[in-house]
Coordinates of C-alpha atoms in Angstrom, one line a residue:
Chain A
X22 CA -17.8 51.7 -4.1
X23 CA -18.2 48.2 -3.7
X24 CA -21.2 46.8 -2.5
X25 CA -20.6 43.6 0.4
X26 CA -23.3 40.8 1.0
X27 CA -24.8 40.5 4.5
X28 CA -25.3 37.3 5.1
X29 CA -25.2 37.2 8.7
X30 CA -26.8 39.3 11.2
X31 CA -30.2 38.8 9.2
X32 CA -33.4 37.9 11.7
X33 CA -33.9 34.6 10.0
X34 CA -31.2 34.4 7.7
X35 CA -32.9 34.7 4.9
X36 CA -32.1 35.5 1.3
X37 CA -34.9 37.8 0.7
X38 CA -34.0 40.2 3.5
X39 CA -30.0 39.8 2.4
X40 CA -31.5 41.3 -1.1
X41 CA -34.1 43.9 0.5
X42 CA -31.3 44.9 2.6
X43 CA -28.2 45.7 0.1
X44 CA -30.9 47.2 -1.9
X45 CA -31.8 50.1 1.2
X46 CA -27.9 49.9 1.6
X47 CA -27.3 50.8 -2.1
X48 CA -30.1 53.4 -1.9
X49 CA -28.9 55.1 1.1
X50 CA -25.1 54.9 -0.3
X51 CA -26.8 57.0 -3.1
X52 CA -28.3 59.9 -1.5
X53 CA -25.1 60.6 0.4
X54 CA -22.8 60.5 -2.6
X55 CA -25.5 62.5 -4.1
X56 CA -25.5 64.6 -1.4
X57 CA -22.0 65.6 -0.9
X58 CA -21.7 65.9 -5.0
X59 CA -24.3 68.9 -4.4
X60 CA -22.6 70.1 -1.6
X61 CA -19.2 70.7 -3.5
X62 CA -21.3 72.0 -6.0
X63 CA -23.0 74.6 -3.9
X64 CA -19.9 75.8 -2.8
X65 CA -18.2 75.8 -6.1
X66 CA -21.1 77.9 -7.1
X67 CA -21.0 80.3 -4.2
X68 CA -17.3 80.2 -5.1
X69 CA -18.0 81.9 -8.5
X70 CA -20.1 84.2 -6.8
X71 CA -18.2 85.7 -4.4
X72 CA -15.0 86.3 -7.3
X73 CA -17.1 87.9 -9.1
X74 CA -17.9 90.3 -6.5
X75 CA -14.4 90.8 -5.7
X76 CA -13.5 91.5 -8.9
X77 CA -16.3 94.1 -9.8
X78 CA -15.3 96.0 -6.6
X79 CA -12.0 95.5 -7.9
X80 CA -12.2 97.1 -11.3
X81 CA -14.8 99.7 -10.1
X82 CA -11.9 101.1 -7.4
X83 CA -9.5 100.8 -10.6
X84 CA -11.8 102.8 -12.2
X85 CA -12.1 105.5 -9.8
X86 CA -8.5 106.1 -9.6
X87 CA -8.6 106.1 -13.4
X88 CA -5.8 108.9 -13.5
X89 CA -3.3 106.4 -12.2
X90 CA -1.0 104.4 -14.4
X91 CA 0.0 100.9 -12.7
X92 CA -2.9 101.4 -9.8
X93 CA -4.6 98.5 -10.5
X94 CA -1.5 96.3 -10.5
X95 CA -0.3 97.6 -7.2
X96 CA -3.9 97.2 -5.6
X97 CA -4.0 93.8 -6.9
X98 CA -0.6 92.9 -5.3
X99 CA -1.2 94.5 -2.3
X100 CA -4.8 93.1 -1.8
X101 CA -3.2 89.6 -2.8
X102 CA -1.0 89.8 0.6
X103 CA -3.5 91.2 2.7
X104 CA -6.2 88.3 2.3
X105 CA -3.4 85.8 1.9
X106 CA -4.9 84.7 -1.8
X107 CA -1.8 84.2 -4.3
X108 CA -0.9 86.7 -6.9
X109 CA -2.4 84.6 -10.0
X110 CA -5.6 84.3 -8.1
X111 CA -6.0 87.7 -7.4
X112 CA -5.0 88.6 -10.8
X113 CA -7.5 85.3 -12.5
X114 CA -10.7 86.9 -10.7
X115 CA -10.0 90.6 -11.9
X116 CA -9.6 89.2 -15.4
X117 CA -12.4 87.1 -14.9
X118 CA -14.6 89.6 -13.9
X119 CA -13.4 91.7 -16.8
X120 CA -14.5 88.5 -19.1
X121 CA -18.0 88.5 -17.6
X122 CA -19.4 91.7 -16.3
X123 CA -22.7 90.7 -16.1
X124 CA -23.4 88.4 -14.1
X125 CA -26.2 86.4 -15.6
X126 CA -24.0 85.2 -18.2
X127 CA -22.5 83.2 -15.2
X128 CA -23.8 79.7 -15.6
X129 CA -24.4 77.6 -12.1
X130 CA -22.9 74.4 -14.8
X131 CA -19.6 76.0 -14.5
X132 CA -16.9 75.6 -11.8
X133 CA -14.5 77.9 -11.0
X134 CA -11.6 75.8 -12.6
X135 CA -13.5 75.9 -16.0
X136 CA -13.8 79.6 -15.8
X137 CA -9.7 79.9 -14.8
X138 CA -9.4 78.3 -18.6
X139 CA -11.8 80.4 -20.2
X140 CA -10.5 83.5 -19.2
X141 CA -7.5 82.6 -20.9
X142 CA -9.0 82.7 -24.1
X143 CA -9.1 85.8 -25.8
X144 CA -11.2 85.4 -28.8
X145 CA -14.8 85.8 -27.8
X146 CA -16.2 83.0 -30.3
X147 CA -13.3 80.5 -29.3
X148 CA -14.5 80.8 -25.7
X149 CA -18.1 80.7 -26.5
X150 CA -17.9 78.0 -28.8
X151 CA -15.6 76.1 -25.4
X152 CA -18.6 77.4 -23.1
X153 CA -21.3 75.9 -25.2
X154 CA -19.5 72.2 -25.6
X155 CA -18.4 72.2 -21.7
X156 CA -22.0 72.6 -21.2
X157 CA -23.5 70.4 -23.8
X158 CA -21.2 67.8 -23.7
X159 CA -20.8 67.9 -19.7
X160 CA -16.7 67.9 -20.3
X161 CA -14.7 68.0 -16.7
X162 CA -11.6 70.7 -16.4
X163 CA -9.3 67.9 -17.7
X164 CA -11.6 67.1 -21.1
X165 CA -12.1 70.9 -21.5
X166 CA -7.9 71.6 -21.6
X167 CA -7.9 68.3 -23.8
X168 CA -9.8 69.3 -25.9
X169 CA -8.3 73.2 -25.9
X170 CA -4.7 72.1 -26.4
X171 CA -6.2 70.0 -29.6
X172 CA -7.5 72.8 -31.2
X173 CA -11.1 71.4 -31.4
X174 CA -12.2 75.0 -32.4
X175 CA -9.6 75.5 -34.9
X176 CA -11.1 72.3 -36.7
X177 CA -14.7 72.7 -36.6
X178 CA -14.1 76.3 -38.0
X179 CA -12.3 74.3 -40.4
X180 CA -14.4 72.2 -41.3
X181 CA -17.6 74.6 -41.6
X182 CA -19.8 73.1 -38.9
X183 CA -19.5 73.0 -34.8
X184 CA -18.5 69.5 -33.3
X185 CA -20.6 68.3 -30.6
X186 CA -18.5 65.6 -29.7
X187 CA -18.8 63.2 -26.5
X188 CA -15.3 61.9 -25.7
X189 CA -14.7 58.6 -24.9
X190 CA -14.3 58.8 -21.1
X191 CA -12.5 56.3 -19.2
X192 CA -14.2 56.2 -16.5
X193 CA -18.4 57.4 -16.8
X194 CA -18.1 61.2 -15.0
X195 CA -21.2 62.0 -13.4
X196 CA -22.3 65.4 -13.7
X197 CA -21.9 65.9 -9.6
X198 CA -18.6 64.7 -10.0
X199 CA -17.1 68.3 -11.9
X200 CA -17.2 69.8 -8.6
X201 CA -15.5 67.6 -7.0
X202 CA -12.8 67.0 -9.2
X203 CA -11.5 70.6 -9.3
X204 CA -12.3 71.1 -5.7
X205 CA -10.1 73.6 -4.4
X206 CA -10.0 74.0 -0.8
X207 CA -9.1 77.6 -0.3
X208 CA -12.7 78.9 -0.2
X209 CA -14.0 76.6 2.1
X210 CA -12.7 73.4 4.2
X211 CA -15.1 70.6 3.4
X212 CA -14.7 67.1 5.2
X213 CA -16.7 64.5 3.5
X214 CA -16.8 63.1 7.2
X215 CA -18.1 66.5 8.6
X216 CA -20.9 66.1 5.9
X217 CA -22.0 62.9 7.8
X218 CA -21.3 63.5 10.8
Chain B
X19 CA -18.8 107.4 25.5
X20 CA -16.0 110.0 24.2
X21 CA -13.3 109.8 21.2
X22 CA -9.9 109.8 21.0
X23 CA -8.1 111.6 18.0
X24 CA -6.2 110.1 15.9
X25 CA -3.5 111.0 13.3
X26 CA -2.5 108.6 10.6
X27 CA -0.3 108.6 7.7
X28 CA -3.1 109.5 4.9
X29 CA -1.0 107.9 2.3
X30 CA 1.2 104.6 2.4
X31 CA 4.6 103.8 0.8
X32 CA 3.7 103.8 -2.7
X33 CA 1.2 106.9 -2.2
X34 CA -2.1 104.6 -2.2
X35 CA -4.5 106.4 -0.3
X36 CA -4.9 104.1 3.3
X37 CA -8.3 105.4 4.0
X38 CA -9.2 104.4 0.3
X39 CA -7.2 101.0 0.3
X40 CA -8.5 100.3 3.9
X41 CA -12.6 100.4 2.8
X42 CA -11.8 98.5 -0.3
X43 CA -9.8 95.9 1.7
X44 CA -12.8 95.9 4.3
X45 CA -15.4 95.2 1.2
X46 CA -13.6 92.2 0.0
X47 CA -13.3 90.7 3.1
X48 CA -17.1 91.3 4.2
X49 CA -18.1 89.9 0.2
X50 CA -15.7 86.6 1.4
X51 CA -16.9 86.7 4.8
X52 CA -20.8 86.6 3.7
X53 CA -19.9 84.1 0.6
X54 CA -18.1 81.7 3.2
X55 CA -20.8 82.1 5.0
X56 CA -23.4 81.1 3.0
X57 CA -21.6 78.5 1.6
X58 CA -21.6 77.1 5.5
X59 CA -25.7 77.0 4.9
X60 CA -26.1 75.9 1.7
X61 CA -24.1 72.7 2.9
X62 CA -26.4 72.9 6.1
X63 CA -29.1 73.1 4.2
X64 CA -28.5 69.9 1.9
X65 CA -27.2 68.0 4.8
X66 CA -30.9 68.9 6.4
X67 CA -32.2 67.5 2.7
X68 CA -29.9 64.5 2.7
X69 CA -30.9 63.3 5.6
X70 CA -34.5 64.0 5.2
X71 CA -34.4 61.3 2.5
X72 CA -32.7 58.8 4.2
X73 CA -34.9 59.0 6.6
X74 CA -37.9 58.4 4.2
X75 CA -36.4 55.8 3.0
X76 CA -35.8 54.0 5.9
X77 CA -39.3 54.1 7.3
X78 CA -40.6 53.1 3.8
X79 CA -38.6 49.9 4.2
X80 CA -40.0 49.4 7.5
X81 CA -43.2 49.9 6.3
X82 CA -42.9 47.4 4.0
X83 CA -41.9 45.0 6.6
X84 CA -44.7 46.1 9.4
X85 CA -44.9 42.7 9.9
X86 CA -41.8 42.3 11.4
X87 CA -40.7 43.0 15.4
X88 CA -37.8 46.1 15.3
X89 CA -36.9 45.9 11.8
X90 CA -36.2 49.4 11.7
X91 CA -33.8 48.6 14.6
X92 CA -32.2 45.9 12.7
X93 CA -31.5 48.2 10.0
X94 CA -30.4 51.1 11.5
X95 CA -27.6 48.7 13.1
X96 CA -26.4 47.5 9.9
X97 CA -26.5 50.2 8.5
X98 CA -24.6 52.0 11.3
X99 CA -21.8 49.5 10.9
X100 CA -21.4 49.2 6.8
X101 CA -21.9 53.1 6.8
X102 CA -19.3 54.1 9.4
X103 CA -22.0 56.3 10.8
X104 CA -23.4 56.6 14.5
X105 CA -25.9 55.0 15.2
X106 CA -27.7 57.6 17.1
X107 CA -27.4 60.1 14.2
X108 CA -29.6 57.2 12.2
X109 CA -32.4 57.7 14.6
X110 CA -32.7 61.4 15.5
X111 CA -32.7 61.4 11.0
X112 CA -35.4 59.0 11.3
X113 CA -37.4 60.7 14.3
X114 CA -37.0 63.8 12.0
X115 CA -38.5 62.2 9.0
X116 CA -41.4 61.2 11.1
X117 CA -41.7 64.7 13.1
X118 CA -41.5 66.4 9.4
X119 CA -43.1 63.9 6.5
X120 CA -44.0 66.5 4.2
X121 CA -40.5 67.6 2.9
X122 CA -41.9 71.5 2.1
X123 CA -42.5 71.9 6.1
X124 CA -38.5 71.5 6.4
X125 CA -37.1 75.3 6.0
X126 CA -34.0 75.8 4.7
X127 CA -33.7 78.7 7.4
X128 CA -33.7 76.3 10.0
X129 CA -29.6 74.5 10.6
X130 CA -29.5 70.8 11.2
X131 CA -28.2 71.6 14.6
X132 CA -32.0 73.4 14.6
X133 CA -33.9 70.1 14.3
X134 CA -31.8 68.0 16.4
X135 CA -33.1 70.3 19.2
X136 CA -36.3 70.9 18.0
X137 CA -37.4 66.9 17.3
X138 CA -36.2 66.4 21.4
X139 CA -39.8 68.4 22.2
X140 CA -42.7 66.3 21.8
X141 CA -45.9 68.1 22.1
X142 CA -46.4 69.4 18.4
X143 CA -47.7 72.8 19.4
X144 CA -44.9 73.6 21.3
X145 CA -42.7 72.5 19.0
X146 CA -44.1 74.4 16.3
X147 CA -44.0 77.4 18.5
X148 CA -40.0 77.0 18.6
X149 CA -40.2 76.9 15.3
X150 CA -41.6 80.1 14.2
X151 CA -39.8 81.9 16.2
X152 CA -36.6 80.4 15.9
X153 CA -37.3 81.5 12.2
X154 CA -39.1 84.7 12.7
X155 CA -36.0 85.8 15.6
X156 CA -33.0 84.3 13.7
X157 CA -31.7 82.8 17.0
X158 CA -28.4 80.5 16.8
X159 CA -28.8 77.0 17.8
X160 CA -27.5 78.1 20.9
X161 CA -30.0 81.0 21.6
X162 CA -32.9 78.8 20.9
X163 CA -31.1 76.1 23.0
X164 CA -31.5 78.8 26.0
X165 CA -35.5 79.8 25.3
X166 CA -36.3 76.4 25.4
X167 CA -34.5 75.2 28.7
X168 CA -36.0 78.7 30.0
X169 CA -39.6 78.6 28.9
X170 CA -40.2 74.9 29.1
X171 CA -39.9 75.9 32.8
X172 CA -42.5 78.4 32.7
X173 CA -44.7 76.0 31.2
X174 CA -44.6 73.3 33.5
X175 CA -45.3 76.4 35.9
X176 CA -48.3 77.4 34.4
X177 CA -49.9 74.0 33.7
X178 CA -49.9 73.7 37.1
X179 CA -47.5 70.4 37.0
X180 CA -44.8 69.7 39.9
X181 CA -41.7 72.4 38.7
X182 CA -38.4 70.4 38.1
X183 CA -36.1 73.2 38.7
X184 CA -33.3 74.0 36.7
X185 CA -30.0 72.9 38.9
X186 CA -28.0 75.5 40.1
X187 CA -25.0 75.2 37.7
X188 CA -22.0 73.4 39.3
X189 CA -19.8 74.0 36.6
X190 CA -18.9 77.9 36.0
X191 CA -20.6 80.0 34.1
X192 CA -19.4 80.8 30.3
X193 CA -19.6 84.3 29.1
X194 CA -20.2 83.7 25.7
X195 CA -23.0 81.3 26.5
X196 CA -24.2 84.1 28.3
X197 CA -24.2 87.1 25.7
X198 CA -25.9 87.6 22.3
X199 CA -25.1 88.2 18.8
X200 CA -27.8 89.9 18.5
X201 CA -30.4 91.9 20.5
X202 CA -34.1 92.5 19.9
X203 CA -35.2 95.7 20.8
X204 CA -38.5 95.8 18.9
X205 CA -40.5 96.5 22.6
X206 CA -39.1 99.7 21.6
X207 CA -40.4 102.6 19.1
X208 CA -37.8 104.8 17.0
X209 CA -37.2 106.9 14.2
X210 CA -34.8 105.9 12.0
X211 CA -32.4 108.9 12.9
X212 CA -32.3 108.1 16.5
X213 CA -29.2 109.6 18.7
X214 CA -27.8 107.7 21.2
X215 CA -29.2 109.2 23.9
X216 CA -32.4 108.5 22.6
X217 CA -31.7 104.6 22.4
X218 CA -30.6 104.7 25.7
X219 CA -33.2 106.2 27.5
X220 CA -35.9 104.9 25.3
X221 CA -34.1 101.4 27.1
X222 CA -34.1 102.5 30.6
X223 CA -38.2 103.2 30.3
X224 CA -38.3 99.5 29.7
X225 CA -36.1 98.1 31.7
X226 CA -38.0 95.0 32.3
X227 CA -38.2 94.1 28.9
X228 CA -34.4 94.8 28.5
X229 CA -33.8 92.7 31.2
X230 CA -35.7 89.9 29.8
X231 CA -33.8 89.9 26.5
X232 CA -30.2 90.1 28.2
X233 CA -31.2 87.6 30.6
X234 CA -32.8 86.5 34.1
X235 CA -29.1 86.9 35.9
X236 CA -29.1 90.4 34.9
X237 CA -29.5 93.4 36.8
X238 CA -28.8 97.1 35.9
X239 CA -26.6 98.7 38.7
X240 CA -25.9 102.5 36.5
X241 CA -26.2 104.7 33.8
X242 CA -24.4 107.5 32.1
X243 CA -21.8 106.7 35.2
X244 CA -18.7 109.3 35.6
X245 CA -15.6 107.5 35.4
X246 CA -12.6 109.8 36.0
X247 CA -9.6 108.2 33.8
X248 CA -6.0 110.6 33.6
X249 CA -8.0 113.4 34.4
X250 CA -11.1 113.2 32.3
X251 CA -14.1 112.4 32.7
X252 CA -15.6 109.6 30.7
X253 CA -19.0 108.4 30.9
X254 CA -20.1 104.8 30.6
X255 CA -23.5 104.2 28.5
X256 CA -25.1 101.5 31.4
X257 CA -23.7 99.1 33.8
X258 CA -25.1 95.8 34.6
X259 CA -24.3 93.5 37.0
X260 CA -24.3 89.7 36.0
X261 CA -25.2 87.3 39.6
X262 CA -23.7 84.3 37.4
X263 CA -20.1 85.1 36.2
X264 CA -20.7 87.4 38.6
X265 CA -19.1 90.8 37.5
X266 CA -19.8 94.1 36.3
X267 CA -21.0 94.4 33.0
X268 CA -20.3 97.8 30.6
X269 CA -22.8 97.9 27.9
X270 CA -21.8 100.8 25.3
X271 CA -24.8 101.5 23.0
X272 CA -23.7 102.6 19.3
X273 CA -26.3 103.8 16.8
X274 CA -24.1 103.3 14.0
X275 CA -21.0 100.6 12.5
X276 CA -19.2 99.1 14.7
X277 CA -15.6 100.8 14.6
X278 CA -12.3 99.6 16.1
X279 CA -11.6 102.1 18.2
X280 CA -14.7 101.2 20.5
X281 CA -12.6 98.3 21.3
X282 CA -9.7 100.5 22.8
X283 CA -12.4 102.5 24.9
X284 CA -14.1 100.1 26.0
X285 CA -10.6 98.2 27.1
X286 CA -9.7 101.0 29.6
X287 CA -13.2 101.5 31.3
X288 CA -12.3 97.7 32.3
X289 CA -9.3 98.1 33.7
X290 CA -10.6 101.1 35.4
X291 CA -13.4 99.1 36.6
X292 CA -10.6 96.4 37.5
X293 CA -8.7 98.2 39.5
X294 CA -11.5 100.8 41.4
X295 CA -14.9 99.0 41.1
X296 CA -14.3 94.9 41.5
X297 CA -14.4 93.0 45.0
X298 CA -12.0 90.3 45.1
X299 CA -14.8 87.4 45.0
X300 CA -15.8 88.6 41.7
X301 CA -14.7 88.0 38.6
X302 CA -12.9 91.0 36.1
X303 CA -15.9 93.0 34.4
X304 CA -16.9 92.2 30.7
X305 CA -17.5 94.7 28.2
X306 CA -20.3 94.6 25.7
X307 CA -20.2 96.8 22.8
X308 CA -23.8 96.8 20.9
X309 CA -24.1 98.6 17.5
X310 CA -26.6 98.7 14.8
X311 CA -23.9 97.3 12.1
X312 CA -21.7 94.6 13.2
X313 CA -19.8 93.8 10.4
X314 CA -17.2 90.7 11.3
X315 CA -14.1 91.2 9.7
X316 CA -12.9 94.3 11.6
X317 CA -14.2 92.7 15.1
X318 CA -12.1 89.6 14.5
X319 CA -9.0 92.2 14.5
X320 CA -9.9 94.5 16.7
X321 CA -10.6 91.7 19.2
X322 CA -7.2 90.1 18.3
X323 CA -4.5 90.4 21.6
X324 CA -7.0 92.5 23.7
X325 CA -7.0 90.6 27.6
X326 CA -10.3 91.8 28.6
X327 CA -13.4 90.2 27.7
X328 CA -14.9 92.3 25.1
X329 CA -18.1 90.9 23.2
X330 CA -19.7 92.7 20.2
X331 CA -23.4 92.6 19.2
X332 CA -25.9 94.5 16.9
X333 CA -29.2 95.2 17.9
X334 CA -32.6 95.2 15.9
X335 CA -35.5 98.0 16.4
X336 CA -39.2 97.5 15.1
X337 CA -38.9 100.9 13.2
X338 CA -42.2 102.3 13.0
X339 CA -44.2 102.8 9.3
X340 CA -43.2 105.8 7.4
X341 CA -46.5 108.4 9.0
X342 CA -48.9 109.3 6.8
X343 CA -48.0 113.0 5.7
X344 CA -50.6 115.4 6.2
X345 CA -51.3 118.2 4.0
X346 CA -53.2 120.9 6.0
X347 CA -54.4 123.2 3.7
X348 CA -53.7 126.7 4.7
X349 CA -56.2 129.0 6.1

């Protein structure tokens, strides 16, 4: 966001109170965006939360009908079209509970969309070792499947030690911006204007 | 009140139990309803934060320019403008940092909406008293809204001062401003397995304090009536009488969840009322269905297409300490 001098409108046009002024401007500009970033993040969160509850009543119904070939497939689907979520999503929190049963192992650092590429990732180290360098290296979604489709794992193991590498970003991401960037709005419609308003 | 039977299909087209499918489907849509809604507080709640800060911030820039006439006013305008943001909203979030300075006196039970109404009372004490028991009740904004224009009445009454009297409405009446979400029943003492009838009368031996928590337009005109609908008899729980809307009022007491086929019930005691009980100057009877589990879900669809007004609340009892158990020794 760009930052525009005031030089009118001052009570005696003067310099000093231009500079004190874009300063409270620039402070206040600060705790909104920060804000808002914790916002998206608390939602994200509660996001997680709530699919993981889903899911465990999910697989402990599955369970309960245990006898039943295909049950869980045609509770899924049916489930899917009663709460108007789409088949993959229904299907992405089972699995993801299934990933992570317990739910401490859940970390508040990860969003939703990072978990979606977890869970694809069969071999427990692999997604550990992806889990750890999301978190250490503060990687968005988009880093994360970069650095996935490269085979950063693959190399490391290769070469006998674990990379903790910090990508070259583009642009600096802040850590308040992860949430926002794979912001999905099913769960919950958030208006950056209906934050300040 | 009494039941209808009913007969479903037990099992669906691809044999899947429906009574199994339908608690599971319930579940997940109570876990999304509650994660939704605390996702609407923990927004609230750093909106309430947010906005705690900027107001700090601002007075600490006018503090640093005491010197100078309405330089908090000077800011707030431009700041109004380069933000996009209203101005008033700056100074009810600076008259809130001022009315709360020390951040851990802001609760993260109380909503925004909260403050805005509790910063417009001045006198500290009674402002705290708001407080607590906005917090200890749980009321909505709009409950607390209510209490205040209400008792800030009585105390003008009591301190002796000239009364400004509330206006008689002009504008009608709204039913939903009128019913809760929730009713407090603590003035009353039950066990934990209490019947119905137990509730009920328990409620009629303090019908001054029930009165007080519906509200002051109340009045209770029956009990346990006899309504005769296609030749049975059906009994209605109590009947009120609201002066404001004004029209009949059917409260149906349930001691446990809130089902959907209350809603059906309660639908033709208000047509019956409709057609055999209503004078034409009143206004078609309302239906109140309080249980002691809401849930919201299953109200949202049983609700759905109905014509009547039909309102759904729980209600909360002070249940008394588990007794001591005596052991009498035998003689």
């Amino acid at each position: 966001m760009t930052k525009h001098q005031r030089n009118t409108k001052t009570p005696n046009n003067n310099n000093l109170d231009t500079t004190a002024y874009n300063q409270i401007l620039g402070d206040i500009r600060s705790i909104l965006q920060k804000g808002v970033s914790k916002a998206y993040k608390a939602v994200d969160n509660l996001k997680v939360q709530t699919y993981w509850q889903i899911g465990e009543r999910i697989v402990r119904d599955e369970l309960e009908h245990k006898g039943r070939a295909d049950y869980g497939k045609q509770i899924i689907e049916k489930l899917a079209i009663d709460l108007e979520f789409s088949r993959a999503t229904m299907f992405s929190i089972v699995a993801f509970y299934r990933t992570y049963p317990i739910v401490q192992t859940l970390s508040g650092q990860l969003s939703w969309s990072h978990y979606l590429e977890f869970i694809r990732i069969e071999n427990k180290n692999e997604r550990d070792f992806y889990e750890l360098q999301t978190l250490s290296n503060i990687w968005s979604v988009r880093q994360l499947q970069k650095q996935i489709r490269n085979d950063l794992y693959g190399h490391s193991k290769e070469e006998g030690k674990v990379i903790v590498t910090q990508p070259i970003p583009q642009k600096p991401i802040l850590p308040e911006d992860i949430f926002k960037d794979t912001y999905n709005f099913d769960f919950l419609t958030l208006d950056e204007n209906q934050y300040y308003g | 009140m009494t039941k209808y039977q009913e007969n479903p299909k037990t099992k669906d087209n691809n044999n899947l139990d429906i009574t199994d499918y339908n608690q599971i489907l319930g579940d997940i849509r109570s876990i999304l309803k509650k994660g939704v809604s605390k996702a609407y507080k923990a927004v609230d709640n750093l909106r309430v934060q947010t906005y705690w800060q900027i107001g700090e911030r601002i007075v600490r820039e006018e503090l640093e320019h005491k010197s100078r006439a309405d330089y908090g006013g000077y800011i707030i305008t431009s700041l109004a403008e380069d933000l996009n943001i209203d101005k008033r909203l700056f100074y009810r979030i600076v008259k809130f940092y001022r009315l709360y300075p020390i951040v851990v006196t802001v609760s993260p039970q109380l909503s925004w909406s909260h403050y805005e109404l509790l910063i417009g009372i001045d006198n500290i004490k009674i402002r705290k008293f708001y407080e607590v028991k906005t917090i200890d009740e749980s009321w909505s904004v709009r409950q607390l809204q209510k209490q205040i224009r209400n008792d800030l009445y009585r105390h003008s009454k009591e301190e002796g001062k000239v009364i400004v009297t509330q206006p008689i409405p002009q504008k009608p009446i709204l039913p939903e401003d009128i019913f809760k979400d929730t009713y407090n029943f603590d003035f009353l003492t039950l066990d934990e397995n209490h019947t119905e009838t137990d509730l009920e009368t328990a409620l009629i031996k303090h019908t001054e304090k029930l009165l007080l928590e519906f509200g002051s337009d109340f009045s209770i005109s029956g009990r346990q009536r006899k309504i005769m609908i296609d030749n049975q008899i059906h009994k209605v729980d109590l009947e009120f009488y609201h002066r404001g809307l004004p029209c009949i009022v059917l409260v149906d007491l349930k001691i446990g969840r809130f089902k959907s086929e209350y809603v059906g019930q309660m639908n033709k005691y208000l047509n019956w009322y409709k057609g055999h009980k209503t004078y034409p100057w009143e206004k078609d009877p309302i239906g109140i269905i309080i249980c002691r589990y809401k849930g919201i879900e299953e109200i949202h669809y049983a609700l759905g297409g109905i014509k009547n007004s039909i309102f759904v609340a729980e209600y909360r009892l002070k249940l008394p300490k588990a007794a001591k158990i005596k052991i009498v020794s035998a003689p």
